[in-house]
PDB file of C-alpha atoms in Angstrom:
ATOM      1  CA  MET A   5      67.458 239.145  29.928  1.00  0.00           C
ATOM      2  CA  LYS A   6      64.269 237.919  31.561  1.00  0.00           C
ATOM      3  CA  LYS A   7      61.787 239.909  33.622  1.00  0.00           C
ATOM      4  CA  ILE A   8      58.628 238.219  34.905  1.00  0.00           C
ATOM      5  CA  LEU A   9      56.487 240.124  37.375  1.00  0.00           C
ATOM      6  CA  PRO A  10      55.207 238.364  40.499  1.00  0.00           C
ATOM      7  CA  TYR A  11      51.650 237.554  39.569  1.00  0.00           C
ATOM      8  CA  PHE A  12      48.836 235.869  41.496  1.00  0.00           C
ATOM      9  CA  THR A  13      46.716 232.750  41.355  1.00  0.00           C
ATOM     10  CA  ILE A  14      43.092 232.092  42.269  1.00  0.00           C
ATOM     11  CA  ASP A  15      42.121 228.487  42.940  1.00  0.00           C
ATOM     12  CA  GLY A  16      45.107 227.357  40.902  1.00  0.00           C
ATOM     13  CA  ALA A  17      44.354 229.641  37.940  1.00  0.00           C
ATOM     14  CA  VAL A  18      46.905 232.188  36.721  1.00  0.00           C
ATOM     15  CA  GLY A  19      45.062 235.423  37.389  1.00  0.00           C
ATOM     16  CA  GLY A  20      41.303 235.488  36.979  1.00  0.00           C
ATOM     17  CA  ASN A  21      39.227 233.626  34.425  1.00  0.00           C
ATOM     18  CA  GLN A  22      36.471 235.087  32.272  1.00  0.00           C
ATOM     19  CA  ASP A  23      34.959 231.607  31.976  1.00  0.00           C
ATOM     20  CA  TRP A  24      33.998 231.823  35.662  1.00  0.00           C
ATOM     21  CA  PHE A  25      31.558 234.645  35.019  1.00  0.00           C
ATOM     22  CA  THR A  26      27.973 233.562  35.560  1.00  0.00           C
ATOM     23  CA  ASN A  27      26.531 236.680  33.922  1.00  0.00           C
ATOM     24  CA  VAL A  28      25.962 235.714  30.277  1.00  0.00           C
ATOM     25  CA  VAL A  29      27.210 238.924  28.651  1.00  0.00           C
ATOM     26  CA  MET A  30      30.268 238.992  30.914  1.00  0.00           C
ATOM     27  CA  HIS A  31      31.019 235.352  30.153  1.00  0.00           C
ATOM     28  CA  ILE A  32      30.995 236.155  26.441  1.00  0.00           C
ATOM     29  CA  GLY A  33      32.448 239.650  26.385  1.00  0.00           C
ATOM     30  CA  GLY A  34      33.906 240.492  29.777  1.00  0.00           C
ATOM     31  CA  CYS A  35      37.585 240.390  28.827  1.00  0.00           C
ATOM     32  CA  ALA A  36      38.178 244.134  29.309  1.00  0.00           C
ATOM     33  CA  ALA A  37      36.572 244.066  32.757  1.00  0.00           C
ATOM     34  CA  ALA A  38      38.565 240.949  33.647  1.00  0.00           C
ATOM     35  CA  THR A  39      41.803 242.613  32.536  1.00  0.00           C
ATOM     36  CA  ALA A  40      41.045 245.710  34.612  1.00  0.00           C
ATOM     37  CA  SER A  41      40.130 243.522  37.584  1.00  0.00           C
ATOM     38  CA  ASP A  42      43.426 241.656  37.288  1.00  0.00           C
ATOM     39  CA  CYS A  43      45.276 244.983  37.167  1.00  0.00           C
ATOM     40  CA  CYS A  44      43.598 246.048  40.405  1.00  0.00           C
ATOM     41  CA  ILE A  45      44.479 242.800  42.171  1.00  0.00           C
ATOM     42  CA  TYR A  46      48.093 243.025  40.990  1.00  0.00           C
ATOM     43  CA  LEU A  47      48.422 246.640  42.161  1.00  0.00           C
ATOM     44  CA  ALA A  48      46.790 245.797  45.482  1.00  0.00           C
ATOM     45  CA  LEU A  49      49.163 242.894  46.068  1.00  0.00           C
ATOM     46  CA  HIS A  50      52.425 244.293  44.758  1.00  0.00           C
ATOM     47  CA  LYS A  51      52.083 248.084  44.924  1.00  0.00           C
ATOM     48  CA  GLY A  52      50.304 248.326  48.263  1.00  0.00           C
ATOM     49  CA  MET A  53      47.193 249.870  46.659  1.00  0.00           C
ATOM     50  CA  THR A  54      44.770 247.671  48.581  1.00  0.00           C
ATOM     51  CA  HIS A  55      41.859 250.095  48.119  1.00  0.00           C
ATOM     52  CA  LEU A  56      41.670 249.099  44.435  1.00  0.00           C
ATOM     53  CA  TYR A  57      40.255 245.686  45.387  1.00  0.00           C
ATOM     54  CA  PRO A  58      37.229 245.682  47.719  1.00  0.00           C
ATOM     55  CA  TYR A  59      38.006 242.293  49.310  1.00  0.00           C
ATOM     56  CA  ASN A  60      40.927 240.779  51.186  1.00  0.00           C
ATOM     57  CA  VAL A  61      43.639 240.629  48.537  1.00  0.00           C
ATOM     58  CA  HIS A  62      45.572 238.093  50.612  1.00  0.00           C
ATOM     59  CA  GLU A  63      42.657 235.652  50.502  1.00  0.00           C
ATOM     60  CA  LEU A  64      41.735 235.608  46.828  1.00  0.00           C
ATOM     61  CA  SER A  65      38.778 233.447  45.877  1.00  0.00           C
ATOM     62  CA  ARG A  66      36.786 232.683  42.758  1.00  0.00           C
ATOM     63  CA  LYS A  67      33.572 234.011  44.354  1.00  0.00           C
ATOM     64  CA  ASN A  68      35.104 237.369  45.257  1.00  0.00           C
ATOM     65  CA  TYR A  69      36.670 237.654  41.807  1.00  0.00           C
ATOM     66  CA  ILE A  70      33.299 237.087  40.143  1.00  0.00           C
ATOM     67  CA  ASP A  71      31.678 239.639  42.465  1.00  0.00           C
ATOM     68  CA  PHE A  72      34.449 242.130  41.720  1.00  0.00           C
ATOM     69  CA  SER A  73      34.001 241.663  37.980  1.00  0.00           C
ATOM     70  CA  MET A  74      30.371 242.708  38.350  1.00  0.00           C
ATOM     71  CA  LYS A  75      31.507 245.892  40.084  1.00  0.00           C
ATOM     72  CA  MET A  76      33.808 246.550  37.109  1.00  0.00           C
ATOM     73  CA  LYS A  77      31.143 245.695  34.520  1.00  0.00           C
ATOM     74  CA  PRO A  78      29.453 249.156  34.368  1.00  0.00           C
ATOM     75  CA  TYR A  79      32.813 250.769  33.583  1.00  0.00           C
ATOM     76  CA  LEU A  80      33.923 248.345  30.869  1.00  0.00           C
ATOM     77  CA  ARG A  81      30.599 246.889  29.874  1.00  0.00           C
ATOM     78  CA  PRO A  82      30.430 244.332  27.077  1.00  0.00           C
ATOM     79  CA  ARG A  83      28.847 245.757  23.921  1.00  0.00           C
ATOM     80  CA  ILE A  84      28.117 244.688  20.355  1.00  0.00           C
ATOM     81  CA  ASN A  85      31.605 245.428  19.035  1.00  0.00           C
ATOM     82  CA  GLY A  86      33.330 244.946  22.369  1.00  0.00           C
ATOM     83  CA  VAL A  87      35.692 247.364  24.100  1.00  0.00           C
ATOM     84  CA  ASN A  88      37.530 247.599  20.796  1.00  0.00           C
ATOM     85  CA  ARG A  89      39.363 250.891  21.213  1.00  0.00           C
ATOM     86  CA  LEU A  90      42.163 251.749  23.612  1.00  0.00           C
ATOM     87  CA  TYR A  91      40.465 254.928  24.788  1.00  0.00           C
ATOM     88  CA  MET A  92      37.404 252.915  25.875  1.00  0.00           C
ATOM     89  CA  PHE A  93      39.529 250.923  28.304  1.00  0.00           C
ATOM     90  CA  ARG A  94      41.464 253.967  29.482  1.00  0.00           C
ATOM     91  CA  GLU A  95      38.325 256.027  30.071  1.00  0.00           C
ATOM     92  CA  GLY A  96      36.293 253.187  31.586  1.00  0.00           C
ATOM     93  CA  PHE A  97      39.008 252.024  33.954  1.00  0.00           C
ATOM     94  CA  GLY A  98      39.758 255.663  34.701  1.00  0.00           C
ATOM     95  CA  ARG A  99      36.160 256.187  35.849  1.00  0.00           C
ATOM     96  CA  TYR A 100      36.424 253.226  38.200  1.00  0.00           C
ATOM     97  CA  LEU A 101      39.619 254.627  39.691  1.00  0.00           C
ATOM     98  CA  GLU A 102      38.017 258.055  40.054  1.00  0.00           C
ATOM     99  CA  ASP A 103      34.946 256.626  41.758  1.00  0.00           C
ATOM    100  CA  ILE A 104      37.048 254.859  44.400  1.00  0.00           C
ATOM    101  CA  GLY A 105      39.113 258.008  44.977  1.00  0.00           C
ATOM    102  CA  GLU A 106      42.316 256.943  43.217  1.00  0.00           C
ATOM    103  CA  SER A 107      43.785 259.855  41.236  1.00  0.00           C
ATOM    104  CA  ARG A 108      47.471 258.911  41.195  1.00  0.00           C
ATOM    105  CA  ILE A 109      47.374 256.261  38.464  1.00  0.00           C
ATOM    106  CA  THR A 110      47.850 257.581  34.949  1.00  0.00           C
ATOM    107  CA  MET A 111      47.450 255.726  31.665  1.00  0.00           C
ATOM    108  CA  LYS A 112      48.887 256.098  28.192  1.00  0.00           C
ATOM    109  CA  GLU A 113      48.117 254.363  24.914  1.00  0.00           C
ATOM    110  CA  LEU A 114      50.326 252.694  22.339  1.00  0.00           C
ATOM    111  CA  SER A 115      48.405 252.084  19.129  1.00  0.00           C
ATOM    112  CA  GLY A 116      48.855 248.850  17.226  1.00  0.00           C
ATOM    113  CA  GLU A 117      49.746 251.057  14.262  1.00  0.00           C
ATOM    114  CA  GLU A 118      53.062 251.924  15.900  1.00  0.00           C
ATOM    115  CA  SER A 119      56.221 250.057  14.908  1.00  0.00           C
ATOM    116  CA  PHE A 120      57.358 246.801  16.456  1.00  0.00           C
ATOM    117  CA  GLY A 121      60.337 248.704  17.895  1.00  0.00           C
ATOM    118  CA  ALA A 122      57.956 251.043  19.725  1.00  0.00           C
ATOM    119  CA  ALA A 123      55.990 248.070  21.055  1.00  0.00           C
ATOM    120  CA  GLU A 124      59.165 246.359  22.241  1.00  0.00           C
ATOM    121  CA  GLN A 125      60.335 249.472  24.062  1.00  0.00           C
ATOM    122  CA  PHE A 126      56.877 249.975  25.588  1.00  0.00           C
ATOM    123  CA  ILE A 127      56.808 246.447  27.008  1.00  0.00           C
ATOM    124  CA  ARG A 128      60.332 246.719  28.415  1.00  0.00           C
ATOM    125  CA  GLU A 129      59.677 250.074  30.075  1.00  0.00           C
ATOM    126  CA  GLN A 130      56.397 249.010  31.640  1.00  0.00           C
ATOM    127  CA  ILE A 131      57.538 245.614  32.893  1.00  0.00           C
ATOM    128  CA  ASP A 132      60.868 247.009  34.127  1.00  0.00           C
ATOM    129  CA  ALA A 133      58.829 249.563  36.103  1.00  0.00           C
ATOM    130  CA  GLY A 134      56.886 246.697  37.690  1.00  0.00           C
ATOM    131  CA  MET A 135      53.654 247.367  35.814  1.00  0.00           C
ATOM    132  CA  PRO A 136      51.638 244.783  33.853  1.00  0.00           C
ATOM    133  CA  VAL A 137      50.393 245.801  30.407  1.00  0.00           C
ATOM    134  CA  PRO A 138      46.760 245.536  29.257  1.00  0.00           C
ATOM    135  CA  TYR A 139      46.935 244.358  25.625  1.00  0.00           C
ATOM    136  CA  LEU A 140      44.160 244.478  23.000  1.00  0.00           C
ATOM    137  CA  MET A 141      44.352 242.372  19.858  1.00  0.00           C
ATOM    138  CA  LEU A 142      41.529 242.701  17.368  1.00  0.00           C
ATOM    139  CA  ARG A 143      42.481 240.406  14.502  1.00  0.00           C
ATOM    140  CA  HIS A 144      45.425 238.275  13.418  1.00  0.00           C
ATOM    141  CA  LYS A 145      46.356 236.563  10.184  1.00  0.00           C
ATOM    142  CA  LYS A 146      47.514 233.416  11.993  1.00  0.00           C
ATOM    143  CA  ALA A 147      44.938 230.938  13.259  1.00  0.00           C
ATOM    144  CA  TYR A 148      47.380 230.111  16.070  1.00  0.00           C
ATOM    145  CA  TYR A 149      46.131 233.224  17.894  1.00  0.00           C
ATOM    146  CA  LYS A 150      42.429 232.505  17.417  1.00  0.00           C
ATOM    147  CA  ASP A 151      41.731 232.492  21.171  1.00  0.00           C
ATOM    148  CA  PHE A 152      43.203 235.998  21.439  1.00  0.00           C
ATOM    149  CA  VAL A 153      41.248 237.629  18.611  1.00  0.00           C
ATOM    150  CA  TRP A 154      39.030 240.573  19.636  1.00  0.00           C
ATOM    151  CA  HIS A 155      40.329 240.118  23.142  1.00  0.00           C
ATOM    152  CA  TRP A 156      41.902 241.984  26.059  1.00  0.00           C
ATOM    153  CA  PHE A 157      44.576 240.181  28.076  1.00  0.00           C
ATOM    154  CA  LEU A 158      47.386 241.136  30.445  1.00  0.00           C
ATOM    155  CA  CYS A 159      51.126 240.958  29.750  1.00  0.00           C
ATOM    156  CA  TYR A 160      53.215 240.477  32.885  1.00  0.00           C
ATOM    157  CA  GLY A 161      56.686 239.600  31.668  1.00  0.00           C
ATOM    158  CA  TYR A 162      59.171 239.375  28.837  1.00  0.00           C
ATOM    159  CA  GLU A 163      62.273 237.410  27.898  1.00  0.00           C
ATOM    160  CA  GLU A 164      65.037 238.129  25.421  1.00  0.00           C
ATOM    161  CA  ARG A 165      65.594 235.071  23.231  1.00  0.00           C
ATOM    162  CA  PRO A 166      67.820 234.438  20.201  1.00  0.00           C
ATOM    163  CA  ASP A 167      64.827 235.054  17.923  1.00  0.00           C
ATOM    164  CA  GLY A 168      63.754 238.255  19.706  1.00  0.00           C
ATOM    165  CA  ILE A 169      61.654 239.318  22.659  1.00  0.00           C
ATOM    166  CA  TRP A 170      58.890 237.027  23.926  1.00  0.00           C
ATOM    167  CA  ILE A 171      56.133 238.120  26.270  1.00  0.00           C
ATOM    168  CA  ARG A 172      54.231 236.231  28.951  1.00  0.00           C
ATOM    169  CA  VAL A 173      50.510 236.910  29.137  1.00  0.00           C
ATOM    170  CA  ALA A 174      47.599 235.766  31.269  1.00  0.00           C
ATOM    171  CA  THR A 175      44.006 235.200  30.205  1.00  0.00           C
ATOM    172  CA  TYR A 176      41.296 232.623  30.920  1.00  0.00           C
ATOM    173  CA  GLY A 177      43.256 231.591  34.010  1.00  0.00           C
ATOM    174  CA  GLU A 178      46.265 230.407  31.994  1.00  0.00           C
ATOM    175  CA  ALA A 179      49.710 231.732  31.096  1.00  0.00           C
ATOM    176  CA  SER A 180      50.955 231.810  27.493  1.00  0.00           C
ATOM    177  CA  GLU A 181      54.174 232.977  25.853  1.00  0.00           C
ATOM    178  CA  PHE A 182      54.333 234.611  22.434  1.00  0.00           C
ATOM    179  CA  SER A 183      56.890 236.208  20.172  1.00  0.00           C
ATOM    180  CA  LEU A 184      56.047 239.897  20.416  1.00  0.00           C
ATOM    181  CA  ARG A 185      57.143 240.514  16.832  1.00  0.00           C
ATOM    182  CA  ASP A 186      54.834 237.782  15.565  1.00  0.00           C
ATOM    183  CA  LEU A 187      51.928 238.896  17.751  1.00  0.00           C
ATOM    184  CA  TRP A 188      52.329 242.565  16.818  1.00  0.00           C
ATOM    185  CA  ASP A 189      52.345 241.860  13.075  1.00  0.00           C
ATOM    186  CA  THR A 190      48.633 241.083  12.843  1.00  0.00           C
ATOM    187  CA  GLY A 191      48.356 241.445   9.080  1.00  0.00           C
ATOM    188  CA  TYR A 192      45.220 243.597   9.363  1.00  0.00           C
ATOM    189  CA  GLU A 193      44.601 247.318   9.083  1.00  0.00           C
ATOM    190  CA  GLU A 194      42.340 247.316  12.126  1.00  0.00           C
ATOM    191  CA  LYS A 195      44.755 247.354  15.051  1.00  0.00           C
ATOM    192  CA  GLY A 196      44.527 247.033  18.805  1.00  0.00           C
ATOM    193  CA  GLY A 197      47.401 248.139  21.003  1.00  0.00           C
ATOM    194  CA  MET A 198      48.488 248.431  24.624  1.00  0.00           C
ATOM    195  CA  ILE A 199      47.817 250.511  27.725  1.00  0.00           C
ATOM    196  CA  GLY A 200      50.652 251.721  29.941  1.00  0.00           C
ATOM    197  CA  LEU A 201      49.955 252.198  33.657  1.00  0.00           C
ATOM    198  CA  ASN A 202      51.965 254.529  35.831  1.00  0.00           C
ATOM    199  CA  ALA A 203      51.982 254.683  39.629  1.00  0.00           C
ATOM    200  CA  GLU A 204      55.569 255.702  40.347  1.00  0.00           C
ATOM    201  CA  GLN A 205      54.927 256.780  43.915  1.00  0.00           C
ATOM    202  CA  HIS A 206      54.102 253.184  44.886  1.00  0.00           C
ATOM    203  CA  LYS A 207      57.046 250.830  45.242  1.00  0.00           C
ATOM    204  CA  ILE A 208      56.901 247.074  44.980  1.00  0.00           C
ATOM    205  CA  ARG A 209      57.198 245.555  48.423  1.00  0.00           C
TER     206      ARG A 209
END
């Protein structure tokens, strides 16, 4: 079983890229705003919710993405410890949606303290419903994931393999694939988690 959502590219990059940000604090700590921005572009493209993105979603450009990230910055602003709690993303992104008049999108949290089975089911349900999954990882015992520590990124697909479910994620303009079981087992008490988006009334075109 394999389910990969139709995603988007900007100047050859998979999704947006935090490294493009010219604002210093956003360049260093703008991952939550970038993840929310990518969610808006995805929903505008594939759920018909074009009001979520203030530019022409069919003519994506690096300049407009950078400008959009600055509109998202006040809602998910970088701070000393980062947007390091699920509720911070949910509330911040929720305020953006409220300010642009979008009240139909709901969000739910899945704490990193939940079981791997719960995480696996969460990913399947969200992706099968056509919704990407904002994912927060705070720490991990394996150096292999060093670029994803204290970081928000977006999951947009999964695949069943002989060794379990693997997920496809986008961040820094690149796609990566990870074993969900391995990623979820961080080895630390301080956990991140995932955000589930719901917009059932909008169908993928």
